mmCIF file of C-alpha atoms and ligand atoms in Angstrom:
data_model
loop_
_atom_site.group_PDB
_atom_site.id
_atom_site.type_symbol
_atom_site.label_atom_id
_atom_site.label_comp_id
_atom_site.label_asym_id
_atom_site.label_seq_id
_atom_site.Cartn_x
_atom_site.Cartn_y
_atom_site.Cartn_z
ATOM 1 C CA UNK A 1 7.863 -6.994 8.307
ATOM 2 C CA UNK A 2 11.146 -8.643 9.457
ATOM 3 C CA UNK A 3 13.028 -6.740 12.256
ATOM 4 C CA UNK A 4 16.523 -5.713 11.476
ATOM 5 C CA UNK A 5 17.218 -3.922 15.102
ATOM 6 C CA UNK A 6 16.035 -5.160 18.522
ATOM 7 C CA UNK A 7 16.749 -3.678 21.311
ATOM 8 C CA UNK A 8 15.957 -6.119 24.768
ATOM 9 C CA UNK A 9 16.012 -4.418 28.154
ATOM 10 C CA UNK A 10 19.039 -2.331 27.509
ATOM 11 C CA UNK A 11 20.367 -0.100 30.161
ATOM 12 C CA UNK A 12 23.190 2.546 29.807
ATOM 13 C CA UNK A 13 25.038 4.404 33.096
ATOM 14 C CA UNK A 14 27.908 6.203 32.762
ATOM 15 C CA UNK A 15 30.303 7.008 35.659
ATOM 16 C CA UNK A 16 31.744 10.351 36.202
ATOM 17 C CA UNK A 17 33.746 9.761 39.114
ATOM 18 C CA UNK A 18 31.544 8.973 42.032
ATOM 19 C CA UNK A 19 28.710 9.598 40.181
ATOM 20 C CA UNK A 20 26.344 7.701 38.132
ATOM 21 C CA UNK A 21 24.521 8.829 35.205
ATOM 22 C CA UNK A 22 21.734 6.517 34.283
ATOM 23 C CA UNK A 23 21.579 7.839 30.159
ATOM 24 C CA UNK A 24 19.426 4.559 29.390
ATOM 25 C CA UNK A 25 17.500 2.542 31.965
ATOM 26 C CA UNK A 26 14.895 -0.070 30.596
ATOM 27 C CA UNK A 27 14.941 0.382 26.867
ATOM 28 C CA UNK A 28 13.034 -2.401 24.553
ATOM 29 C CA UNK A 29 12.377 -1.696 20.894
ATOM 30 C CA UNK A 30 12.353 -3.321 17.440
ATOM 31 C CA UNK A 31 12.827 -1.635 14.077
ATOM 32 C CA UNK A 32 11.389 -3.180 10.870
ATOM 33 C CA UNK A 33 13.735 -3.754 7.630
ATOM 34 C CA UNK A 34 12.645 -0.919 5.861
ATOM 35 C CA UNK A 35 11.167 1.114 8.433
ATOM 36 C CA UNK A 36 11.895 4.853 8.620
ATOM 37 C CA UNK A 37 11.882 5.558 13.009
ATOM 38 C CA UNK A 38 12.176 8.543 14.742
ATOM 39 C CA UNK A 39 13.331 8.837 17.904
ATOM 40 C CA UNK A 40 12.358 11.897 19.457
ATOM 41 C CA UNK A 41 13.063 13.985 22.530
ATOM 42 C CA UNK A 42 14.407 16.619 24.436
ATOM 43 C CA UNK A 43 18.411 17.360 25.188
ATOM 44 C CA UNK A 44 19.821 14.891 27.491
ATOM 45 C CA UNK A 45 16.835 11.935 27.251
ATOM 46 C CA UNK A 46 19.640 9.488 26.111
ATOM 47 C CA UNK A 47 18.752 9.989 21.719
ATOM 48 C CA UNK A 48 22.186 9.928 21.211
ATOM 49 C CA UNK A 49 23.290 7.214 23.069
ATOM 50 C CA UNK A 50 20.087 4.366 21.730
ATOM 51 C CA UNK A 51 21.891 5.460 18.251
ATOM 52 C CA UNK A 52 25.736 5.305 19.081
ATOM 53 C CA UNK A 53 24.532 1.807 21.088
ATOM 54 C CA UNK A 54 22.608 0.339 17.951
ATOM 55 C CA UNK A 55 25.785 1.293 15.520
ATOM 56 C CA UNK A 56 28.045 -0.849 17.999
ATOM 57 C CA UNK A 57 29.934 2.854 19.070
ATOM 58 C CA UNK A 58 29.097 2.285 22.793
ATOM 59 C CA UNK A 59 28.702 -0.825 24.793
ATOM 60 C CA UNK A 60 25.200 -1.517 26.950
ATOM 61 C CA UNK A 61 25.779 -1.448 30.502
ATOM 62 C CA UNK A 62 23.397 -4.401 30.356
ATOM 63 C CA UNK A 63 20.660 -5.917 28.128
ATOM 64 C CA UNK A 64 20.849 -7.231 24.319
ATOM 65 C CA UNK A 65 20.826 -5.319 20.495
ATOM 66 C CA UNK A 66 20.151 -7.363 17.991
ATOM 67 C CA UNK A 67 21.238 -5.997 14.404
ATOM 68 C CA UNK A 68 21.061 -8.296 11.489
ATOM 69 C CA UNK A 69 20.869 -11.238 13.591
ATOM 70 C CA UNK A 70 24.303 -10.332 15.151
ATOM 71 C CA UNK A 71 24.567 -9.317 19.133
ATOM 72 C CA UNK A 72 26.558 -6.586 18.797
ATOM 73 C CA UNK A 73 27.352 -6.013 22.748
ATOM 74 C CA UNK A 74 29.250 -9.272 21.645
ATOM 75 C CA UNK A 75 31.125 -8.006 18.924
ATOM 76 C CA UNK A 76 35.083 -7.034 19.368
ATOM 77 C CA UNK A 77 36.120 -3.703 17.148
ATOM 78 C CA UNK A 78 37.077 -5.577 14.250
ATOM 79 C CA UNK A 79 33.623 -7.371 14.099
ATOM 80 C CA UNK A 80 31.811 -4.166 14.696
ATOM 81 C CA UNK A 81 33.765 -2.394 11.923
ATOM 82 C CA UNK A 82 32.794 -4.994 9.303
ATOM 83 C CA UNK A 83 29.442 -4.802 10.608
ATOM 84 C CA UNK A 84 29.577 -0.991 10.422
ATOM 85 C CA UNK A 85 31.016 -1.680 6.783
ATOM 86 C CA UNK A 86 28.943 -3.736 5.509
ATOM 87 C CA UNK A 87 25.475 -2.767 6.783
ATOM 88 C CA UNK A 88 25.539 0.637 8.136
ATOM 89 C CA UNK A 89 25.261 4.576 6.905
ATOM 90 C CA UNK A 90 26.077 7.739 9.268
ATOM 91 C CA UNK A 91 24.653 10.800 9.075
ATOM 92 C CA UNK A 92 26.005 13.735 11.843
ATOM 93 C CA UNK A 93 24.598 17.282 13.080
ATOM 94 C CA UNK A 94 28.022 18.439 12.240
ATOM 95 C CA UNK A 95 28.486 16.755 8.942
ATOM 96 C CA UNK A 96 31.933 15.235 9.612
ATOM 97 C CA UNK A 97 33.141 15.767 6.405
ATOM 98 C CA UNK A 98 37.253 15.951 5.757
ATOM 99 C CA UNK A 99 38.000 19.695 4.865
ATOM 100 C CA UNK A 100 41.223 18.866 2.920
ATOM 101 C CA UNK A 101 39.270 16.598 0.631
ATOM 102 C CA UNK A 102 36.422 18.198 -1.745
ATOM 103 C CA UNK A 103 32.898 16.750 -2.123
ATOM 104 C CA UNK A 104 33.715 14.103 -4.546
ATOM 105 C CA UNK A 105 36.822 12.764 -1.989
ATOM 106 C CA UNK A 106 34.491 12.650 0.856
ATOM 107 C CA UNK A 107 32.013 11.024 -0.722
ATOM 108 C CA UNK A 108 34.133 8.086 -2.182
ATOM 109 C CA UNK A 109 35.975 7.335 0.838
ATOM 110 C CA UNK A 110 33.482 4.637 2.133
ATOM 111 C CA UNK A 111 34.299 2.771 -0.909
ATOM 112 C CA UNK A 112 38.218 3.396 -0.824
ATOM 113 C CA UNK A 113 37.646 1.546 2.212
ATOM 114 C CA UNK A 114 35.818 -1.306 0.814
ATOM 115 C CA UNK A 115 38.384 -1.738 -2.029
ATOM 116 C CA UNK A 116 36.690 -0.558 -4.875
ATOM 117 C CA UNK A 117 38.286 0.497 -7.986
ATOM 118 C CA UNK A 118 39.186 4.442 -8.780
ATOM 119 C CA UNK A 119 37.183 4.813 -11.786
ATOM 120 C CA UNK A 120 34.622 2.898 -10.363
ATOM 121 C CA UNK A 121 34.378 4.903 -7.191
ATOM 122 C CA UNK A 122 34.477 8.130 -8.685
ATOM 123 C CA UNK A 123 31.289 7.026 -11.097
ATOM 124 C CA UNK A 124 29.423 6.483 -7.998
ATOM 125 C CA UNK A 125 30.408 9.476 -6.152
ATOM 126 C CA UNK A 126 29.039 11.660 -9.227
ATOM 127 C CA UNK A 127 25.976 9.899 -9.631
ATOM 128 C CA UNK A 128 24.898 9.894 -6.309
ATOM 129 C CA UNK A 129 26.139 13.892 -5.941
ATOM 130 C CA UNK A 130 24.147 14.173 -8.720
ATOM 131 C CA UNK A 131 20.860 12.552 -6.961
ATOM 132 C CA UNK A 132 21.311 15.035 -3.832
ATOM 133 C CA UNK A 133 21.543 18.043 -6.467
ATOM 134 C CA UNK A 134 25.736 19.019 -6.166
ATOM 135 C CA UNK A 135 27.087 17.706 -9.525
ATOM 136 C CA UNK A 136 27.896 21.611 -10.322
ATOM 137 C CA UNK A 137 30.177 21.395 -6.595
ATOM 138 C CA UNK A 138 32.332 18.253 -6.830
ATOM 139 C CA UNK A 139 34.900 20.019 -6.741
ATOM 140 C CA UNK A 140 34.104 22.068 -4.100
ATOM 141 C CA UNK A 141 35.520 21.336 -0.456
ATOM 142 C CA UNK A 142 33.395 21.657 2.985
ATOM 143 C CA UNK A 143 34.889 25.434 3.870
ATOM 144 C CA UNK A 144 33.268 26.233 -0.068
ATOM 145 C CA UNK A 145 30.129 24.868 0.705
ATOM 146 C CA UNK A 146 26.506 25.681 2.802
ATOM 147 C CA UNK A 147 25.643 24.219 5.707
ATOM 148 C CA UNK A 148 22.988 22.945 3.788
ATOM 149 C CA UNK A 149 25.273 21.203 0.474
ATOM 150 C CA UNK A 150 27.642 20.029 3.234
ATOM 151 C CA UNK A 151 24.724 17.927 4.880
ATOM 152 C CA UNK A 152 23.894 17.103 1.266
ATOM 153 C CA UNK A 153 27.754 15.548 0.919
ATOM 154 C CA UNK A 154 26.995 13.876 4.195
ATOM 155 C CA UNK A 155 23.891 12.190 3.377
ATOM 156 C CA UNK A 156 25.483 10.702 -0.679
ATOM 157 C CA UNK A 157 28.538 9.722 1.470
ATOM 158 C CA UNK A 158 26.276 7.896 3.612
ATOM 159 C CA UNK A 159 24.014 5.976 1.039
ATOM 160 C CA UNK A 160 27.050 6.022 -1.239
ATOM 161 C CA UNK A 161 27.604 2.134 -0.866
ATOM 162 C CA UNK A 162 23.412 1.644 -0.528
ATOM 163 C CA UNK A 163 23.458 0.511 3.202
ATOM 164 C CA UNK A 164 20.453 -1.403 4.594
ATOM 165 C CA UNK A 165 21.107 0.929 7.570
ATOM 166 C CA UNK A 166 21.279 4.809 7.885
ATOM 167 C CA UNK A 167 21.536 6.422 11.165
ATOM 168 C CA UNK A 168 21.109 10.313 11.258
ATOM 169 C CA UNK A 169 21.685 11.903 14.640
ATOM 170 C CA UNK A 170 19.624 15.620 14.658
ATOM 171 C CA UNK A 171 20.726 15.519 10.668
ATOM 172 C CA UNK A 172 18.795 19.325 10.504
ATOM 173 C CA UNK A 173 20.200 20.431 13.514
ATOM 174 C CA UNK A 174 22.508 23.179 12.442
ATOM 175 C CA UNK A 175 20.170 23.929 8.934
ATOM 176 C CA UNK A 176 16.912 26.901 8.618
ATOM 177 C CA UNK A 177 13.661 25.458 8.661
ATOM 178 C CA UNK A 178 13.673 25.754 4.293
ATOM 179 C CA UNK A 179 16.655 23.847 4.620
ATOM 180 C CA UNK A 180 15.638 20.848 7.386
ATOM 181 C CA UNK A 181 12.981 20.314 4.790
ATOM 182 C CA UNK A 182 15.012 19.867 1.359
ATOM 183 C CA UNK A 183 17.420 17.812 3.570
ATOM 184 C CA UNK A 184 14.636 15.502 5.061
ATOM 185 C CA UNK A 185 12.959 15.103 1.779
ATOM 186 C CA UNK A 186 15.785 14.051 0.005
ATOM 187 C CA UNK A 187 16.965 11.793 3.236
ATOM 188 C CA UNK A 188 13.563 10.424 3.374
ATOM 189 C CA UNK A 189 13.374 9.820 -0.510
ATOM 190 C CA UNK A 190 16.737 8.147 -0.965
ATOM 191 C CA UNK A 191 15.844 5.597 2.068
ATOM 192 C CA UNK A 192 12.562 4.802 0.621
ATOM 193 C CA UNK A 193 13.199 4.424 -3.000
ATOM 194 C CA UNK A 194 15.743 1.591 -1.788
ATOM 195 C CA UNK A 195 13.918 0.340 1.019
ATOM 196 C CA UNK A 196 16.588 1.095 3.690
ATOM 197 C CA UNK A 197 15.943 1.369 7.358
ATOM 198 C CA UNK A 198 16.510 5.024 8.204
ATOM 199 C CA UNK A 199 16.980 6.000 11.908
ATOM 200 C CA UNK A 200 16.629 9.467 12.930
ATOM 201 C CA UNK A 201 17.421 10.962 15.854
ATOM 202 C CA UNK A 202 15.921 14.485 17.061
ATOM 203 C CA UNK A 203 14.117 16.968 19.548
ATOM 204 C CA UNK A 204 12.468 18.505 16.482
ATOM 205 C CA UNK A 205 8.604 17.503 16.567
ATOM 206 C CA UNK A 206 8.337 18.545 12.840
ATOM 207 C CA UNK A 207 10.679 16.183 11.935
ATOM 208 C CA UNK A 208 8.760 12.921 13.141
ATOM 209 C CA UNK A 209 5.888 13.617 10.583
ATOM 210 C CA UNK A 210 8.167 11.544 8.011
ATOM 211 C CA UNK A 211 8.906 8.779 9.850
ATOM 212 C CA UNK A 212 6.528 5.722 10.000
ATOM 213 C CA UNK A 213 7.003 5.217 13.845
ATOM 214 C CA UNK A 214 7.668 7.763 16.313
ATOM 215 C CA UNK A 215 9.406 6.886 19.561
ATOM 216 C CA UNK A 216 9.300 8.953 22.156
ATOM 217 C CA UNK A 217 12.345 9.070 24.903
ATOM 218 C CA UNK A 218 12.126 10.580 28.152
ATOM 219 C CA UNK A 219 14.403 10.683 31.089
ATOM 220 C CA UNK A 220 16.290 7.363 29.612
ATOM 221 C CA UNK A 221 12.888 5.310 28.745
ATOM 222 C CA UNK A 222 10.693 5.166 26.315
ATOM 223 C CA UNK A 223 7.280 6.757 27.313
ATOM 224 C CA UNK A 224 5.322 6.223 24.134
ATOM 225 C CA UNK A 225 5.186 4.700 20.418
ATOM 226 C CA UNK A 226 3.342 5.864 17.833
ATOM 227 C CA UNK A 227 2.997 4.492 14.255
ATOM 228 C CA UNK A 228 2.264 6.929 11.656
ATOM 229 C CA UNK A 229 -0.453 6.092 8.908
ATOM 230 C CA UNK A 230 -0.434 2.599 9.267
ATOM 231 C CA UNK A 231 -2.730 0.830 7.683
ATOM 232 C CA UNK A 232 -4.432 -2.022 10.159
ATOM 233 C CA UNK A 233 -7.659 -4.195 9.531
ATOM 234 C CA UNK A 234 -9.753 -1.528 10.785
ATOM 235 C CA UNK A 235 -8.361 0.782 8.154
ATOM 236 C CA UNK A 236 -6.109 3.785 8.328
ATOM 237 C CA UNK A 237 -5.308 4.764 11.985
HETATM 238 P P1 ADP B 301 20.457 13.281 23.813
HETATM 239 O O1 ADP B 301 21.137 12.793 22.588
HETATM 240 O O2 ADP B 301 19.026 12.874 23.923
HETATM 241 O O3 ADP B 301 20.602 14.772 23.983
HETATM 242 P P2 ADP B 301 22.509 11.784 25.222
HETATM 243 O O4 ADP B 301 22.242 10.382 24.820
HETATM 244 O O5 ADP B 301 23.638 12.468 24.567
HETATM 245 O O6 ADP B 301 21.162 12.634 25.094
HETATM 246 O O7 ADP B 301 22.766 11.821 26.789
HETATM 247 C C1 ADP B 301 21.925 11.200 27.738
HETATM 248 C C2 ADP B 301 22.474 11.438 29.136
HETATM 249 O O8 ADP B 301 23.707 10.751 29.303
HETATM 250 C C3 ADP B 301 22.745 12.897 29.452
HETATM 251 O O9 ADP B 301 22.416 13.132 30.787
HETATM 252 C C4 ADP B 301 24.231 13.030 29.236
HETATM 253 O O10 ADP B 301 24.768 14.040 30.030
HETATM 254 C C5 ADP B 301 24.748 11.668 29.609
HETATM 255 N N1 ADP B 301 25.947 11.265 28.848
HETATM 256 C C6 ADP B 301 26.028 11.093 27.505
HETATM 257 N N2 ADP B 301 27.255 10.691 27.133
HETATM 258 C C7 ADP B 301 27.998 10.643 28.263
HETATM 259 C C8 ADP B 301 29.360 10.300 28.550
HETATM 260 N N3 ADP B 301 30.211 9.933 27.575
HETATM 261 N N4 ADP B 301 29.763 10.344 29.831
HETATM 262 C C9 ADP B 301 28.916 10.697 30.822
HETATM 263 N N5 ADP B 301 27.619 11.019 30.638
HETATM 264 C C10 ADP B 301 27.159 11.001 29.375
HETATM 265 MG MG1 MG B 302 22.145 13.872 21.094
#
């Protein structure tokens, strides 16, 4: 498997004043093309910031991340946004939808913004609405919605223009456990079926039973790895 993220001895410290916050301090990782990662932990082991670092949101205090063969602690904004563009899906806690616009607005806007046609743009938006299960709510704006068909929105907006990247920071975070499940399944399912590289970020341990690899943060490092049914020469481990 080609690697499509790589991560080499990245560090992250914040300053508050006097004072330092080390979020990151030796991180080293690589994510396959295709791969589906979780990176789990508790509330305040630096999740958040590996993600916004990766997407090119935040710049790495020191070290290297490697995404599609492009440094992107070398990237200016403009770079990074074409990058972003081109390559990469978000998925939030808090959705991040536009209330003034309804479902079928929100969702097209990632393609208003790579200069695709009206008609065009609106086909897409109702097929994919229709793939996460909302074609009865296109109409329908956040305020109208569950939390539950608003993370639904989310998630078509982000694989709307079928990114070889999706990053989903605690995607279930604000959903009931029925919920977390529909909106994993149908995460899971959509990065699968077109072999996209889904990153997931949570403190949920349930959630790490989809992914293929499992990486555990703690306290700014990574304390352990562990691949899920992977099939070796030894057989299934
Ligand atoms: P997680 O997502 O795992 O909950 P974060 O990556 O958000 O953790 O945060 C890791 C650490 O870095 C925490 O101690 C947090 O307080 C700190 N931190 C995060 N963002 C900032 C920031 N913008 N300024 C200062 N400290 C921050
Ligand atoms: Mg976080």
């Amino acid at each position: 498997m080609e690697n499509i993220i790589e991560l080499k001895d990245v560090r992250k410290i914040y300053r508050m004043g006097d004072e330092k916050v080390v979020a990151l301090d030796h991180i080293s990782l690589t994510i396959g093309s295709g791969e589906l990662c979780c990176l789990l932990g508790t509330s305040g082991s630096g999740k958040s910031t590996m993600l916004n670092l990766m997407a090119g949101l935040e710049k790495p205090t020191k070290g290297q991340i490697i995404v599609k063969n492009f440094h992107v602690e070398k990237l200016n904004e403009s770079q990074l946004a074409k990058l972003r563009q081109k390559y990469i899906g978000f998925v939030f806690q808090s959705y991040n939808l536009l209330e003034n616009l309804t479902a079928l607005e929100n969702v097209s806007l990632p393609l208003i913004f790579k200069g695709v046609h009206k008609t065009i743009r609106e086909k897409k938006a109702k097929e994919i609405l229709k793939a996460v299960g909302l074609d009865s709510r296109l109409h329908h704006k956040p305020s109208q919605m569950s939390g539950g068909q608003q993370q639904r929105v989310s998630i078509a907006r982000a694989f709307i223009s079928n990114p070889q990247i999706v990053f989903a920071d605690e995607p279930t975070g604000n959903l009931d456990s029925k919920t977390t499940v529909e909106v994993m399944d149908l995460i899971t399912g959509l990065a699968k079926a077109n072999n996209q590289t889904l990153i997931i970020v949570t403190h949920d341990n349930e959630i790490s039973r989809y992914a293929d690899k499992v990486v555990y943060i703690k306290d700014g490092n990574i304390d352990s790895i562990k691949e899920n049914n992977k099939i070796t020469e030894e057989g299934l481990v």
